[in-house]
Amino acid sequence: MVTLSDPALLLIRDGGMDGATGHYEKRLSELTGLYRDTAAHTAAIARSGDPVVYAVDDFRPSASSGDMIFGVTRMVPGKIGDEFYLTRGHIHAKADRPEIYHGQAGHGLMLMESPEGETKVIEIAANAVCYVPPFWIHRSINTGAEDFVMAFSYPADAGQDYGIIARSNGMRKRVVDDGKGGWSLADNPNYRRRTEAEIQTLMAQHI
Amino acid sequence: MVTLSDPALLLIRDGGMDGATGHYEKRLSELTGLYRDTAAHTAAIARSGDPVVYAVDDFRPSASSGDMIFGVTRMVPGKIGDEFYLTRGHIHAKADRPEIYHGQAGHGLMLMESPEGETKVIEIAANAVCYVPPFWIHRSINTGAEDFVMAFSYPADAGQDYGIIARSNGMRKRVVDDGKGGWSLADNPNYRRRTEAEIQTLMAQHI
């Protein structure tokens, strides 16, 4: 017989979460290779002392299939060249697992890419919820001037494959400052399309 | 090969959710048998014209194992005798599935009961999140004077068993007005403990 877990109370505040079981941070230097303007990235690290650009508090009750993980991510505002601060991005290691992001504060977006290279963008602010379906690569981007905070939940056995974006030399589209207070999409000239065999391997991960 | 779902934007507002794929409401008369003071329940229906006492908007992308459902529930404030308005309550049909409730507005609580009859209560208001672990029966209760609104997420294949509470003649504890602006727990004298065989059948639902 399995043992019972205890109910838990979590409290979202100041862009973090009381009751979390885990915490991690990413500094600007850990995002090497993600921004097109590598000189601006290097200069920003030197100038700013390599700040934390996003932080995650999460609650992981178990890794059991059927259980769920809940957490809060806080992204600081900023730009490297004409690109807004972003997360590394991932597809789930079990690629058929979805994720739900629920805006808490600030303004940003979810940049999503299907295995075949289709791009979708959903803008997120407080009270907006983005459903990232199974099989979509996703990356969060702070397009605002304040901290961008989201709650998230996903299946506990999903896992993350952070290499998928690097293997295609980045996502197909970049989100850049449009110079008018908003954002626009720009092509990534280095993007390598996934092969049919790669796509089929990803999509075969259906339980 | 499976087909890809589209990303979706949902918007939480006015205690409901734009972008929902489903909606249901419960009227006071549909909660017959849940309140101890049956005469007060009957009188309240006659007096009030059988109002909607809670409403749910949900987004169900698929019923696939590994997918997730997200929604918003809004409970109106009120009492029947000394008991606060409550939901019918359930355990998941796949009993090893959890649920996450995230307070949006108002004040209430999650009343939880393990198969063996242990009771846990977690108070929920805006920014508080309640993790209901696998195997716990759960019921929401509006202990405040305003609408109590929560976002929820759970695995898409979880399902609901609404009969489990009736089969024990109610939950073991009732949440009652303490006469001092708060709440307290009272024993349910009609409660029937689940047998060891019933408990083992529930707990065997572990994938």
Short mmCIF file of C-alpha atoms in Angstrom, two decimals:
data_model
loop_
_atom_site.label_atom_id
_atom_site.label_comp_id
_atom_site.label_asym_id
_atom_site.label_seq_id
_atom_site.Cartn_x
_atom_site.Cartn_y
_atom_site.Cartn_z
CA MET A 1 0.00 0.00 0.00
CA VAL A 2 1.21 3.51 -0.75
CA THR A 3 1.73 6.06 2.00
CA LEU A 4 -0.43 9.15 2.13
CA SER A 5 1.05 12.62 1.61
CA ASP A 6 -0.06 15.53 3.78
CA PRO A 7 -2.05 18.43 2.36
CA ALA A 8 0.07 21.56 2.01
CA LEU A 9 -0.48 25.31 2.14
CA LEU A 10 1.61 27.48 -0.16
CA LEU A 11 1.60 31.26 -0.18
CA ILE A 12 2.52 33.37 -3.19
CA ARG A 13 4.12 36.68 -2.22
CA ASP A 14 6.80 39.08 -3.38
CA GLY A 15 7.23 37.05 -6.55
CA GLY A 16 8.09 33.88 -4.61
CA MET A 17 6.29 31.20 -2.67
CA ASP A 18 6.27 30.26 1.02
CA GLY A 19 6.08 26.49 1.50
CA ALA A 20 8.22 25.67 -1.53
CA THR A 21 10.35 22.51 -1.45
CA GLY A 22 12.84 23.81 -4.00
CA HIS A 23 14.40 27.02 -5.27
CA TYR A 24 16.68 27.84 -8.15
CA GLU A 25 17.99 30.96 -9.83
CA LYS A 26 19.51 31.73 -13.16
CA ARG A 27 22.13 34.43 -13.58
CA LEU A 28 22.69 36.30 -16.81
CA SER A 29 25.97 34.45 -17.44
CA GLU A 30 24.11 31.12 -17.39
CA LEU A 31 22.17 32.20 -20.46
CA THR A 32 25.20 32.35 -22.75
CA GLY A 33 24.28 31.40 -26.30
CA LEU A 34 20.62 32.36 -25.99
CA TYR A 35 20.90 35.96 -27.16
CA ARG A 36 21.81 36.92 -30.69
CA ASP A 37 23.96 39.88 -29.64
CA THR A 38 26.72 38.02 -27.79
CA ALA A 39 28.81 41.17 -27.36
CA ALA A 40 25.91 42.95 -25.67
CA HIS A 41 25.41 39.88 -23.45
CA THR A 42 29.07 39.86 -22.38
CA ALA A 43 29.02 43.62 -21.82
CA ALA A 44 25.83 43.41 -19.75
CA ILE A 45 27.36 40.79 -17.44
CA ALA A 46 30.49 42.91 -16.98
CA ARG A 47 28.47 46.06 -16.38
CA SER A 48 25.85 44.62 -14.04
CA GLY A 49 27.81 42.12 -11.95
CA ASP A 50 25.95 39.09 -13.38
CA PRO A 51 22.55 39.53 -11.74
CA VAL A 52 19.91 36.89 -11.13
CA VAL A 53 17.53 37.25 -14.09
CA TYR A 54 14.95 34.71 -13.01
CA ALA A 55 14.13 32.74 -9.88
CA VAL A 56 11.81 29.81 -9.32
CA ASP A 57 10.20 28.50 -6.14
CA ASP A 58 8.49 25.17 -6.57
CA PHE A 59 6.59 22.56 -4.61
CA ARG A 60 7.27 18.96 -5.63
CA PRO A 61 5.22 16.59 -3.51
CA SER A 62 6.47 13.53 -5.39
CA ALA A 63 7.70 12.48 -8.83
CA SER A 64 4.89 9.93 -9.14
CA SER A 65 3.10 9.65 -12.42
CA GLY A 66 -0.26 11.31 -11.81
CA ASP A 67 1.05 13.77 -9.20
CA MET A 68 1.60 17.48 -9.90
CA ILE A 69 4.21 20.19 -9.37
CA PHE A 70 3.24 23.80 -8.60
CA GLY A 71 5.48 26.83 -8.43
CA VAL A 72 6.14 30.48 -9.03
CA THR A 73 8.65 32.04 -11.41
CA ARG A 74 9.82 35.63 -11.21
CA MET A 75 11.63 37.21 -14.16
CA VAL A 76 13.34 40.59 -13.85
CA PRO A 77 12.93 43.09 -16.69
CA GLY A 78 15.75 43.86 -19.09
CA LYS A 79 17.11 43.55 -22.59
CA ILE A 80 20.21 42.24 -24.36
CA GLY A 81 20.54 44.20 -27.58
CA ASP A 82 16.98 44.31 -28.89
CA GLU A 83 15.91 41.06 -27.17
CA PHE A 84 13.97 40.99 -23.92
CA TYR A 85 15.14 38.87 -20.98
CA LEU A 86 13.99 35.30 -21.44
CA THR A 87 14.15 31.87 -19.86
CA ARG A 88 16.21 29.06 -21.29
CA GLY A 89 13.08 27.29 -22.50
CA HIS A 90 12.28 23.60 -22.73
CA ILE A 91 10.07 20.82 -23.97
CA HIS A 92 9.03 18.21 -21.44
CA ALA A 93 11.23 15.12 -21.29
CA LYS A 94 7.93 13.24 -21.49
CA ALA A 95 6.93 15.39 -24.44
CA ASP A 96 3.20 14.66 -24.15
CA ARG A 97 2.93 16.57 -20.86
CA PRO A 98 1.34 20.06 -20.82
CA GLU A 99 2.00 23.04 -18.56
CA ILE A 100 -0.25 25.80 -17.26
CA TYR A 101 1.09 29.30 -16.57
CA HIS A 102 -0.99 31.79 -14.63
CA GLY A 103 0.02 35.45 -14.64
CA GLN A 104 0.42 37.06 -11.21
CA ALA A 105 2.17 40.39 -11.87
CA GLY A 106 3.89 42.29 -14.65
CA HIS A 107 3.63 41.67 -18.38
CA GLY A 108 5.23 39.11 -20.59
CA LEU A 109 4.58 36.33 -22.99
CA MET A 110 4.97 32.67 -23.71
CA LEU A 111 6.82 31.91 -26.94
CA MET A 112 5.88 28.42 -28.13
CA GLU A 113 7.16 26.29 -30.99
CA SER A 114 5.79 23.00 -32.24
CA PRO A 115 8.12 20.18 -33.28
CA GLU A 116 7.43 21.07 -36.93
CA GLY A 117 8.40 24.72 -36.30
CA GLU A 118 5.06 26.49 -35.96
CA THR A 119 5.26 29.52 -33.64
CA LYS A 120 2.55 30.71 -31.24
CA VAL A 121 2.72 33.60 -28.80
CA ILE A 122 0.37 34.21 -25.88
CA GLU A 123 0.58 37.43 -23.89
CA ILE A 124 0.31 37.03 -20.13
CA ALA A 125 -0.45 39.50 -17.35
CA ALA A 126 -2.27 39.18 -14.02
CA ASN A 127 -5.33 36.89 -14.35
CA ALA A 128 -4.33 35.59 -17.79
CA VAL A 129 -3.63 31.87 -18.04
CA CYS A 130 -1.65 30.18 -20.80
CA TYR A 131 -2.21 26.51 -21.56
CA VAL A 132 0.91 25.04 -23.16
CA PRO A 133 -0.29 21.83 -24.82
CA PRO A 134 1.68 18.60 -24.97
CA PHE A 135 4.60 18.62 -27.44
CA TRP A 136 5.13 22.42 -27.54
CA ILE A 137 8.54 23.91 -26.73
CA HIS A 138 8.01 26.96 -24.50
CA ARG A 139 10.02 29.92 -23.27
CA SER A 140 8.88 32.84 -21.06
CA ILE A 141 9.84 36.42 -21.93
CA ASN A 142 9.49 39.55 -19.81
CA THR A 143 8.38 42.27 -22.23
CA GLY A 144 7.47 44.69 -19.44
CA ALA A 145 9.27 47.18 -17.25
CA GLU A 146 8.51 45.38 -13.97
CA ASP A 147 9.10 41.91 -12.58
CA PHE A 148 7.03 39.37 -14.50
CA VAL A 149 5.60 36.75 -12.13
CA MET A 150 3.71 33.58 -13.07
CA ALA A 151 2.39 30.58 -11.17
CA PHE A 152 2.79 27.29 -13.01
CA SER A 153 1.61 23.71 -12.69
CA TYR A 154 2.53 20.57 -14.61
CA PRO A 155 2.51 16.79 -14.22
CA ALA A 156 5.14 15.61 -11.73
CA ASP A 157 6.66 13.11 -14.13
CA ALA A 158 7.03 15.57 -17.04
CA GLY A 159 10.71 16.45 -16.68
CA GLN A 160 12.49 19.04 -18.83
CA ASP A 161 14.58 18.70 -21.97
CA TYR A 162 16.54 21.94 -22.11
CA GLY A 163 18.69 20.79 -25.03
CA ILE A 164 16.00 20.83 -27.67
CA ILE A 165 16.37 24.55 -28.37
CA ALA A 166 20.16 24.42 -28.62
CA ARG A 167 19.94 21.46 -31.03
CA SER A 168 18.01 23.72 -33.44
CA ASN A 169 20.39 26.67 -32.88
CA GLY A 170 17.68 28.51 -31.00
CA MET A 171 13.95 28.89 -31.42
CA ARG A 172 12.73 29.77 -34.89
CA LYS A 173 11.53 33.21 -33.80
CA ARG A 174 13.04 35.82 -31.51
CA VAL A 175 11.00 38.36 -29.56
CA VAL A 176 12.48 41.82 -30.02
CA ASP A 177 11.73 45.36 -28.92
CA ASP A 178 9.73 47.03 -31.69
CA GLY A 179 10.97 50.48 -30.68
CA LYS A 180 7.40 51.61 -30.03
CA GLY A 181 6.95 50.26 -26.52
CA GLY A 182 5.90 46.81 -27.70
CA TRP A 183 7.43 43.68 -29.18
CA SER A 184 7.57 41.92 -32.52
CA LEU A 185 8.80 38.59 -33.87
CA ALA A 186 12.04 38.34 -35.83
CA ASP A 187 13.38 35.32 -37.71
CA ASN A 188 16.33 33.45 -36.28
CA PRO A 189 18.60 33.03 -39.31
CA ASN A 190 20.52 30.20 -37.63
CA TYR A 191 17.43 28.07 -36.98
CA ARG A 192 17.70 24.45 -38.07
CA ARG A 193 14.42 22.70 -38.72
CA ARG A 194 13.91 19.39 -36.98
CA THR A 195 14.03 16.42 -39.33
CA GLU A 196 11.01 14.20 -39.89
CA ALA A 197 12.77 11.49 -37.85
CA GLU A 198 13.34 13.90 -34.95
CA ILE A 199 9.70 14.98 -35.05
CA GLN A 200 8.46 11.41 -35.07
CA THR A 201 10.68 10.51 -32.13
CA LEU A 202 9.26 13.43 -30.13
CA MET A 203 5.66 12.70 -31.04
CA ALA A 204 6.01 9.02 -30.28
CA GLN A 205 6.35 9.95 -26.60
CA HIS A 206 2.66 9.46 -26.03
CA ILE A 207 1.71 7.25 -23.15
CA MET B 1 1.00 9.94 -34.73
CA VAL B 2 -1.04 12.11 -32.35
CA THR B 3 -2.39 15.47 -33.45
CA LEU B 4 -1.14 18.62 -31.80
CA SER B 5 -3.46 20.80 -29.70
CA ASP B 6 -3.29 24.57 -29.99
CA PRO B 7 -2.06 26.73 -27.13
CA ALA B 8 -4.89 28.56 -25.38
CA LEU B 9 -5.36 31.83 -23.54
CA LEU B 10 -7.79 31.87 -20.60
CA LEU B 11 -8.76 34.97 -18.65
CA ILE B 12 -9.97 34.91 -15.06
CA ARG B 13 -12.46 37.67 -14.29
CA ASP B 14 -15.61 38.32 -12.30
CA GLY B 15 -15.26 34.92 -10.64
CA GLY B 16 -15.39 33.12 -13.99
CA MET B 17 -13.07 32.40 -16.90
CA ASP B 18 -13.09 33.51 -20.54
CA GLY B 19 -11.96 30.73 -22.86
CA ALA B 20 -13.56 27.94 -20.84
CA THR B 21 -14.78 24.85 -22.69
CA GLY B 22 -17.33 23.94 -20.03
CA HIS B 23 -19.57 25.50 -17.41
CA TYR B 24 -21.77 24.08 -14.67
CA GLU B 25 -23.74 25.44 -11.76
CA LYS B 26 -25.17 23.96 -8.59
CA ARG B 27 -28.35 25.27 -7.06
CA LEU B 28 -29.13 24.99 -3.38
CA SER B 29 -31.74 22.28 -4.02
CA GLU B 30 -29.11 20.08 -5.63
CA LEU B 31 -27.27 19.91 -2.31
CA THR B 32 -30.07 18.06 -0.51
CA GLY B 33 -28.66 15.71 2.10
CA LEU B 34 -25.41 17.62 2.60
CA TYR B 35 -26.54 19.88 5.43
CA ARG B 36 -27.40 18.61 8.89
CA ASP B 37 -30.33 21.01 9.35
CA THR B 38 -32.64 19.69 6.61
CA ALA B 39 -35.53 21.93 7.69
CA ALA B 40 -33.32 25.02 7.37
CA HIS B 41 -32.20 23.80 3.94
CA THR B 42 -35.79 23.35 2.74
CA ALA B 43 -36.80 26.73 4.18
CA ALA B 44 -33.82 28.47 2.55
CA ILE B 45 -34.77 27.09 -0.88
CA ALA B 46 -38.38 28.23 -0.43
CA ARG B 47 -37.31 31.66 0.83
CA SER B 48 -34.58 32.36 -1.72
CA GLY B 49 -35.96 30.86 -4.94
CA ASP B 50 -33.27 28.16 -5.13
CA PRO B 51 -30.23 30.26 -6.05
CA VAL B 52 -27.05 29.12 -7.73
CA VAL B 53 -24.63 28.52 -4.86
CA TYR B 54 -21.55 27.70 -6.88
CA ALA B 55 -20.50 27.89 -10.51
CA VAL B 56 -17.53 26.39 -12.32
CA ASP B 57 -15.87 27.37 -15.61
CA ASP B 58 -13.30 24.88 -16.81
CA PHE B 59 -10.95 24.27 -19.70
CA ARG B 60 -10.58 20.62 -20.70
CA PRO B 61 -8.13 20.31 -23.59
CA SER B 62 -8.40 16.51 -23.64
CA ALA B 63 -9.04 13.58 -21.33
CA SER B 64 -5.65 12.07 -22.16
CA SER B 65 -3.62 10.65 -19.35
CA GLY B 66 -0.86 13.20 -18.79
CA ASP B 67 -2.95 16.19 -19.86
CA MET B 68 -4.42 18.72 -17.39
CA ILE B 69 -7.68 20.52 -16.66
CA PHE B 70 -7.75 24.12 -15.40
CA GLY B 71 -10.73 26.09 -14.15
CA VAL B 72 -12.26 28.59 -11.80
CA THR B 73 -14.91 27.99 -9.16
CA ARG B 74 -17.00 30.72 -7.58
CA MET B 75 -18.96 30.01 -4.37
CA VAL B 76 -21.49 32.49 -3.03
CA PRO B 77 -21.54 33.20 0.72
CA GLY B 78 -24.29 31.85 2.95
CA LYS B 79 -25.24 29.44 5.71
CA ILE B 80 -27.75 26.63 6.30
CA GLY B 81 -28.33 26.51 10.04
CA ASP B 82 -24.85 26.86 11.48
CA GLU B 83 -23.10 25.38 8.44
CA PHE B 84 -21.45 27.49 5.73
CA TYR B 85 -22.24 26.97 2.07
CA LEU B 86 -20.16 24.11 0.72
CA THR B 87 -19.52 22.06 -2.41
CA ARG B 88 -20.66 18.49 -2.77
CA GLY B 89 -17.10 17.24 -2.42
CA HIS B 90 -15.33 14.33 -4.05
CA ILE B 91 -12.39 12.02 -4.26
CA HIS B 92 -10.89 11.45 -7.69
CA ALA B 93 -12.20 8.41 -9.57
CA LYS B 94 -8.51 7.66 -10.11
CA ALA B 95 -7.90 8.16 -6.42
CA ASP B 96 -4.15 8.70 -6.76
CA ARG B 97 -4.64 12.01 -8.58
CA PRO B 98 -4.02 15.30 -6.71
CA GLU B 99 -5.62 18.73 -7.17
CA ILE B 100 -4.28 22.25 -6.69
CA TYR B 101 -6.54 25.11 -5.58
CA HIS B 102 -5.33 28.68 -5.82
CA GLY B 103 -7.29 31.39 -4.01
CA GLN B 104 -8.33 34.37 -6.15
CA ALA B 105 -10.85 36.29 -4.02
CA GLY B 106 -12.80 35.96 -0.78
CA HIS B 107 -12.10 33.62 2.13
CA GLY B 108 -12.81 29.96 2.58
CA LEU B 109 -11.26 26.64 3.26
CA MET B 110 -10.60 23.17 1.95
CA LEU B 111 -11.95 20.41 4.20
CA MET B 112 -10.03 17.21 3.49
CA GLU B 113 -10.49 13.66 4.76
CA SER B 114 -8.21 10.69 4.24
CA PRO B 115 -9.64 7.23 3.51
CA GLU B 116 -8.93 6.29 7.15
CA GLY B 117 -10.87 9.32 8.40
CA GLU B 118 -8.15 11.82 9.27
CA THR B 119 -9.32 15.44 8.82
CA LYS B 120 -7.21 18.35 7.57
CA VAL B 121 -8.31 21.92 6.96
CA ILE B 122 -6.44 24.54 4.94
CA GLU B 123 -7.64 28.14 4.87
CA ILE B 124 -7.56 29.81 1.47
CA ALA B 125 -7.68 33.45 0.41
CA ALA B 126 -6.09 35.36 -2.45
CA ASN B 127 -2.52 34.14 -3.12
CA ALA B 128 -2.89 31.05 -0.92
CA VAL B 129 -2.56 27.70 -2.66
CA CYS B 130 -3.82 24.38 -1.31
CA TYR B 131 -2.25 21.13 -2.50
CA VAL B 132 -4.76 18.29 -2.12
CA PRO B 133 -2.63 15.14 -2.26
CA PRO B 134 -3.65 11.89 -3.95
CA PHE B 135 -6.28 9.88 -2.01
CA TRP B 136 -7.78 12.78 -0.03
CA ILE B 137 -11.51 13.54 -0.22
CA HIS B 138 -11.99 17.30 -0.51
CA ARG B 139 -14.78 19.83 -0.20
CA SER B 140 -14.63 23.64 -0.51
CA ILE B 141 -16.43 25.86 1.99
CA ASN B 142 -17.05 29.60 1.82
CA THR B 143 -16.54 30.88 5.36
CA GLY B 144 -16.52 34.53 4.30
CA ALA B 145 -19.08 37.22 3.55
CA GLU B 146 -18.10 37.61 -0.13
CA ASP B 147 -17.86 35.33 -3.14
CA PHE B 148 -15.06 32.82 -2.65
CA VAL B 149 -13.16 32.27 -5.91
CA MET B 150 -10.45 29.70 -6.59
CA ALA B 151 -8.53 28.57 -9.65
CA PHE B 152 -7.93 24.83 -9.78
CA SER B 153 -5.86 22.38 -11.81
CA TYR B 154 -5.78 18.60 -11.85
CA PRO B 155 -4.79 15.72 -14.13
CA ALA B 156 -7.20 15.33 -17.05
CA ASP B 157 -7.83 11.65 -16.39
CA ALA B 158 -8.61 12.06 -12.66
CA GLY B 159 -12.40 12.00 -12.78
CA GLN B 160 -14.63 12.54 -9.74
CA ASP B 161 -16.32 10.10 -7.38
CA TYR B 162 -19.06 12.17 -5.75
CA GLY B 163 -20.60 9.16 -4.00
CA ILE B 164 -17.80 8.55 -1.52
CA ILE B 165 -19.09 11.13 0.96
CA ALA B 166 -22.70 9.90 0.83
CA ARG B 167 -21.52 6.30 1.39
CA SER B 168 -20.08 7.43 4.75
CA ASN B 169 -23.18 9.50 5.60
CA GLY B 170 -21.19 12.69 5.14
CA MET B 171 -17.67 13.75 5.97
CA ARG B 172 -16.46 13.04 9.47
CA LYS B 173 -16.31 16.71 10.39
CA ARG B 174 -18.60 19.62 9.65
CA VAL B 175 -17.47 23.24 9.46
CA VAL B 176 -19.76 25.45 11.51
CA ASP B 177 -20.05 29.10 12.43
CA ASP B 178 -18.36 29.56 15.81
CA GLY B 179 -20.56 32.57 16.64
CA LYS B 180 -17.46 34.76 16.90
CA GLY B 181 -16.96 35.58 13.25
CA GLY B 182 -14.95 32.44 12.55
CA TRP B 183 -15.45 28.73 12.10
CA SER B 184 -14.90 25.54 14.04
CA LEU B 185 -15.09 21.81 13.41
CA ALA B 186 -17.98 19.73 14.72
CA ASP B 187 -18.34 15.96 14.68
CA ASN B 188 -20.80 14.38 12.28
CA PRO B 189 -22.64 11.86 14.50
CA ASN B 190 -23.86 9.92 11.46
CA TYR B 191 -20.38 9.33 10.05
CA ARG B 192 -19.60 5.76 9.11
CA ARG B 193 -15.93 4.85 9.01
CA ARG B 194 -14.72 3.16 5.85
CA THR B 195 -13.87 -0.50 6.34
CA GLU B 196 -10.34 -1.82 5.90
CA ALA B 197 -11.48 -3.44 2.63
CA GLU B 198 -12.88 -0.13 1.34
CA ILE B 199 -9.65 1.66 2.25
CA GLN B 200 -7.53 -0.95 0.53
CA THR B 201 -9.65 -0.77 -2.61
CA LEU B 202 -9.18 3.01 -2.73
CA MET B 203 -5.47 2.92 -2.04
CA ALA B 204 -4.89 0.18 -4.62
CA GLN B 205 -5.74 2.74 -7.32
CA HIS B 206 -2.12 3.60 -7.77
CA ILE B 207 -0.82 3.53 -11.32
#
